[in-house]
Structure formats: structure tokens, C-alpha cells
Amino acid sequence: VSLVVTASADCTAKIWNWLDGECVQTLSGHGSDVHKVKFSWDGTWLVTVSYDSLAKLWKLSSGDCVHVLRGHTNDINSVSFSPDSELLITSSDDHTARLWDVSHGDCLEVLMGHSAVVNSAMFSWDGRLILTSSFDGDARIWSAFNGQCYRTLSCGGNGSMPLEFAVFSPDAQSVVTVARDGLVQSWDAVAGKLTQTLVDEGHLVNCASYS
């Protein structure tokens, strides 16, 4: 692997050869800051996300913008490719997540149910499930095939602190949620039950990761 991509407030993303430090391609066309970028797992695609509420899919081999993903009505907060690089999930301030077909740029499903900003969204490692976290204090587990919500993990009930992040374990049997007040909780993803409180220090925790 010899490429690195950067996102900038100048409304562009740049692809660099990290071996010699040369800029290989400048990706232009967004109307505001580009704040998220990600390569697909198969190395075919690059996605950029901007505060113009758009995500754009670029063909890595040519540097061409192939699809503009329209539909979110507010800022996009996260973007992730499925493990097979065929799907893309975005989450937004508009209280939704959207599932996209990468090859055609079509929105396949709108994941509705959160009542506040959806801060993160990710696929399970087998690509079958999607996990979202929201400022409404809930994490939700969805089907990546039809957008159905399987489980709602209510992290504290009424008056919950906003969730900053949620992550699947590698086998998707567990979930860790991270709340703005520093409450980190582990869940049985199948049963939807709280299994452990990892941290409760009253300090801001931004993210978590499984080994």
C-alpha cells in the first residue's frame, strides 16, 4: 500500500504517494469543507464527505467522480464501506443513516428511528449488520439487507447522555457504546442486554475499539 488520502477545508481531497510525498490526484467538486475520506476495502473506490451534505464516490484508478450521493438534508457525520466494498453506510445530523449501492450510487435504504443526530454508523465484519449510535442516547442494530431494526440498545434510558460512538466486536456478538459523559458500556448484541460498564468517570470519551 503506497497511497494516503487527506481531506481539507479547501473543499478538496488529495491522494498522495507516501513513498515519495508526491500528490497523485486532487479531487475537487465539493461545495464546503471535506471532513471524511475513506478507501474501499478492495482498493477500487474512494469516498469523500463534505459539509455540503454530500458524499462522493471516486474511481481510484482514474480519479473520476462516478457518483454523487444525495439525500441527506444535513451534515454527514460518518461513512463506512461494507467488507465486500459493495455497500456504503452514511450517518447524518438529519437523524438518519443511509445505505448505498456503491456500483450504481443508489440509496437502497433509509434507516429511520433515531430522534437526534446519528453520530456513527458501521458494518459488522461479515457485512450482515449495521450499527448506529445517536445523540438520542440509543444504539441500534439493523439488517444490511433490508434496513430493518433488530435491536435498540438504550444506554441509560430517559435522560441518557448523547452517544459519541458504537462499535461491533469482530464476531458481532457484542457492542461497546461510548457516551459523551464518559460512560462506556458493553452489550450482548444478540439479546440486547447490558453486560458490563467499563468506564464511568465523567470525562469525555470519543471512541472505542476491539482488539
Tab-separated table of C-alpha atoms in Angstrom:
chain	number	residue	atom	x	y	z
A	1	VAL	CA	0.000	0.000	0.000
A	2	SER	CA	1.519	3.297	-1.071
A	3	LEU	CA	-1.384	5.757	-1.136
A	4	VAL	CA	-2.645	8.127	1.536
A	5	VAL	CA	-5.690	10.377	1.237
A	6	THR	CA	-6.235	13.645	3.091
A	7	ALA	CA	-9.337	15.810	3.500
A	8	SER	CA	-9.180	19.586	3.649
A	9	ALA	CA	-11.104	22.754	4.450
A	10	ASP	CA	-10.249	23.945	0.923
A	11	CYS	CA	-13.124	21.708	-0.359
A	12	THR	CA	-10.762	19.116	-1.819
A	13	ALA	CA	-9.255	15.756	-1.006
A	14	LYS	CA	-5.762	14.834	-2.099
A	15	ILE	CA	-4.277	11.434	-2.837
A	16	TRP	CA	-0.574	11.121	-2.064
A	17	ASN	CA	2.160	8.624	-2.742
A	18	TRP	CA	3.535	8.302	0.761
A	19	LEU	CA	6.785	6.754	-0.501
A	20	ASP	CA	7.923	9.932	-2.266
A	21	GLY	CA	5.493	12.512	-0.843
A	22	GLU	CA	4.067	13.451	-4.244
A	23	CYS	CA	0.424	14.459	-4.713
A	24	VAL	CA	-1.001	11.989	-7.211
A	25	GLN	CA	-4.506	13.444	-7.559
A	26	THR	CA	-6.582	16.366	-6.316
A	27	LEU	CA	-10.283	15.572	-6.004
A	28	SER	CA	-12.338	18.740	-6.461
A	29	GLY	CA	-16.049	19.450	-6.621
A	30	HIS	CA	-17.438	19.690	-3.099
A	31	GLY	CA	-19.044	22.953	-2.038
A	32	SER	CA	-17.684	23.009	1.508
A	33	ASP	CA	-15.017	21.504	3.766
A	34	VAL	CA	-14.211	17.861	3.095
A	35	HIS	CA	-14.050	16.258	6.536
A	36	LYS	CA	-14.207	12.495	5.945
A	37	VAL	CA	-12.389	10.309	3.425
A	38	LYS	CA	-12.097	6.555	3.158
A	39	PHE	CA	-10.736	3.920	0.785
A	40	SER	CA	-12.861	0.878	-0.016
A	41	TRP	CA	-11.502	-2.401	1.300
A	42	ASP	CA	-10.819	-3.715	-2.215
A	43	GLY	CA	-8.887	-0.586	-3.206
A	44	THR	CA	-11.256	0.287	-6.057
A	45	TRP	CA	-13.129	3.253	-4.591
A	46	LEU	CA	-12.638	6.345	-2.508
A	47	VAL	CA	-15.454	8.179	-0.755
A	48	THR	CA	-15.348	11.815	0.337
A	49	VAL	CA	-17.782	13.528	2.701
A	50	SER	CA	-18.302	17.273	2.947
A	51	TYR	CA	-20.257	19.780	4.999
A	52	ASP	CA	-22.256	20.372	1.801
A	53	SER	CA	-24.289	17.294	2.949
A	54	LEU	CA	-22.978	15.223	0.048
A	55	ALA	CA	-20.839	12.136	-0.232
A	56	LYS	CA	-18.979	11.467	-3.468
A	57	LEU	CA	-17.646	8.199	-4.815
A	58	TRP	CA	-14.444	8.320	-6.831
A	59	LYS	CA	-12.876	5.637	-9.010
A	60	LEU	CA	-9.375	5.280	-7.634
A	61	SER	CA	-7.867	4.113	-10.916
A	62	SER	CA	-8.899	7.282	-12.769
A	63	GLY	CA	-9.605	9.873	-10.073
A	64	ASP	CA	-13.045	10.456	-11.607
A	65	CYS	CA	-16.120	11.219	-9.504
A	66	VAL	CA	-18.515	8.457	-10.528
A	67	HIS	CA	-21.425	9.032	-8.141
A	68	VAL	CA	-22.749	11.904	-6.027
A	69	LEU	CA	-24.738	10.528	-3.107
A	70	ARG	CA	-27.651	12.896	-2.492
A	71	GLY	CA	-30.376	12.508	0.092
A	72	HIS	CA	-29.152	13.652	3.480
A	73	THR	CA	-30.599	17.006	4.463
A	74	ASN	CA	-27.922	17.948	6.989
A	75	ASP	CA	-24.252	17.288	7.718
A	76	ILE	CA	-22.938	13.747	7.236
A	77	ASN	CA	-21.039	12.538	10.292
A	78	SER	CA	-19.631	9.165	9.313
A	79	VAL	CA	-19.081	6.923	6.311
A	80	SER	CA	-18.071	3.254	6.057
A	81	PHE	CA	-17.730	0.656	3.310
A	82	SER	CA	-19.036	-2.860	3.760
A	83	PRO	CA	-16.306	-5.521	3.935
A	84	ASP	CA	-17.005	-6.597	0.333
A	85	SER	CA	-16.884	-2.919	-0.801
A	86	GLU	CA	-20.299	-3.242	-2.461
A	87	LEU	CA	-22.244	-1.118	0.047
A	88	LEU	CA	-21.710	2.147	1.863
A	89	ILE	CA	-23.344	3.464	5.034
A	90	THR	CA	-23.559	7.150	5.977
A	91	SER	CA	-24.947	8.787	9.121
A	92	SER	CA	-26.166	12.332	9.464
A	93	ASP	CA	-27.377	15.200	11.597
A	94	ASP	CA	-30.751	14.684	9.857
A	95	HIS	CA	-31.438	11.782	12.317
A	96	THR	CA	-30.996	9.070	9.665
A	97	ALA	CA	-28.441	6.708	8.230
A	98	ARG	CA	-28.488	5.775	4.572
A	99	LEU	CA	-27.409	2.569	2.868
A	100	TRP	CA	-25.982	2.978	-0.630
A	101	ASP	CA	-25.135	0.733	-3.562
A	102	VAL	CA	-21.546	1.587	-4.469
A	103	SER	CA	-21.581	0.475	-8.119
A	104	HIS	CA	-24.687	2.465	-9.072
A	105	GLY	CA	-24.771	5.193	-6.413
A	106	ASP	CA	-28.363	4.371	-5.461
A	107	CYS	CA	-29.794	4.784	-1.966
A	108	LEU	CA	-31.081	1.329	-1.022
A	109	GLU	CA	-32.485	2.048	2.436
A	110	VAL	CA	-33.061	4.991	4.771
A	111	LEU	CA	-32.580	3.869	8.371
A	112	MET	CA	-35.124	5.850	10.378
A	113	GLY	CA	-35.878	5.590	14.072
A	114	HIS	CA	-33.359	7.750	15.885
A	115	SER	CA	-34.732	11.014	17.263
A	116	ALA	CA	-31.492	13.003	17.149
A	117	VAL	CA	-28.171	13.299	15.335
A	118	VAL	CA	-26.806	9.937	14.179
A	119	ASN	CA	-23.145	10.261	15.030
A	120	SER	CA	-21.699	6.981	13.776
A	121	ALA	CA	-22.566	4.021	11.569
A	122	MET	CA	-20.578	0.918	10.739
A	123	PHE	CA	-20.937	-2.595	9.301
A	124	SER	CA	-20.272	-5.812	11.152
A	125	TRP	CA	-17.229	-7.653	9.827
A	126	ASP	CA	-19.423	-10.168	7.976
A	127	GLY	CA	-21.344	-7.311	6.333
A	128	ARG	CA	-24.742	-8.548	7.521
A	129	LEU	CA	-25.445	-5.931	10.196
A	130	ILE	CA	-25.191	-2.175	10.649
A	131	LEU	CA	-24.641	-0.428	13.977
A	132	THR	CA	-25.615	3.205	14.549
A	133	SER	CA	-25.186	5.488	17.553
A	134	SER	CA	-27.105	8.680	18.183
A	135	PHE	CA	-27.289	11.744	20.355
A	136	ASP	CA	-30.703	10.389	21.460
A	137	GLY	CA	-28.744	8.021	23.737
A	138	ASP	CA	-29.531	4.851	21.753
A	139	ALA	CA	-27.502	2.494	19.614
A	140	ARG	CA	-29.408	0.480	17.038
A	141	ILE	CA	-28.579	-2.717	15.163
A	142	TRP	CA	-30.011	-3.004	11.655
A	143	SER	CA	-30.114	-5.514	8.831
A	144	ALA	CA	-27.807	-4.562	5.964
A	145	PHE	CA	-30.140	-6.442	3.611
A	146	ASN	CA	-33.452	-4.683	4.214
A	147	GLY	CA	-32.800	-1.881	6.723
A	148	GLN	CA	-34.919	-3.478	9.457
A	149	CYS	CA	-34.009	-2.502	13.021
A	150	TYR	CA	-33.264	-5.658	15.021
A	151	ARG	CA	-32.221	-4.221	18.377
A	152	THR	CA	-32.275	-0.920	20.244
A	153	LEU	CA	-29.666	-0.550	22.984
A	154	SER	CA	-30.948	2.186	25.288
A	155	CYS	CA	-27.871	3.425	27.066
A	156	GLY	CA	-29.289	4.694	30.323
A	157	GLY	CA	-32.966	5.187	29.497
A	158	ASN	CA	-34.620	8.587	29.911
A	159	GLY	CA	-32.173	11.440	30.173
A	160	SER	CA	-29.384	9.455	28.517
A	161	MET	CA	-26.247	11.287	27.520
A	162	PRO	CA	-25.652	11.544	23.761
A	163	LEU	CA	-23.681	8.672	22.271
A	164	GLU	CA	-20.440	9.600	20.569
A	165	PHE	CA	-19.689	6.179	19.092
A	166	ALA	CA	-20.582	2.497	18.991
A	167	VAL	CA	-18.559	-0.438	17.692
A	168	PHE	CA	-19.142	-4.136	16.959
A	169	SER	CA	-16.855	-6.845	18.272
A	170	PRO	CA	-15.199	-8.839	15.447
A	171	ASP	CA	-17.845	-11.577	15.705
A	172	ALA	CA	-20.710	-9.045	16.055
A	173	GLN	CA	-21.845	-10.772	19.255
A	174	SER	CA	-21.016	-7.738	21.384
A	175	VAL	CA	-21.223	-3.961	21.114
A	176	VAL	CA	-19.441	-1.227	23.017
A	177	THR	CA	-21.135	2.165	23.283
A	178	VAL	CA	-19.439	5.424	24.249
A	179	ALA	CA	-21.462	8.274	25.778
A	180	ARG	CA	-20.473	11.916	25.935
A	181	ASP	CA	-20.204	11.861	29.750
A	182	GLY	CA	-17.587	9.078	29.654
A	183	LEU	CA	-19.964	6.156	30.236
A	184	VAL	CA	-18.619	3.181	28.261
A	185	GLN	CA	-20.866	0.115	28.210
A	186	SER	CA	-20.608	-3.387	26.770
A	187	TRP	CA	-23.707	-5.125	25.385
A	188	ASP	CA	-24.795	-8.562	24.277
A	189	ALA	CA	-25.749	-7.674	20.710
A	190	VAL	CA	-27.964	-10.728	20.233
A	191	ALA	CA	-30.008	-10.383	23.409
A	192	GLY	CA	-29.762	-6.587	23.602
A	193	LYS	CA	-28.684	-6.795	27.245
A	194	LEU	CA	-26.132	-4.677	29.098
A	195	THR	CA	-23.251	-6.896	30.218
A	196	GLN	CA	-20.678	-4.522	31.670
A	197	THR	CA	-19.926	-0.894	32.437
A	198	LEU	CA	-16.301	-0.302	31.516
A	199	VAL	CA	-15.805	3.360	32.396
A	200	ASP	CA	-17.901	5.857	34.303
A	201	GLU	CA	-15.548	8.713	35.133
A	202	GLY	CA	-17.494	11.731	33.945
A	203	HIS	CA	-14.871	12.575	31.314
A	204	LEU	CA	-15.389	12.886	27.574
A	205	VAL	CA	-14.584	9.616	25.761
A	206	ASN	CA	-14.600	9.838	21.970
A	207	CYS	CA	-14.347	6.283	20.675
A	208	ALA	CA	-13.529	2.650	21.436
A	209	SER	CA	-12.115	-0.321	19.552
A	210	TYR	CA	-11.896	-4.090	19.984
A	211	SER	CA	-8.613	-5.944	19.562
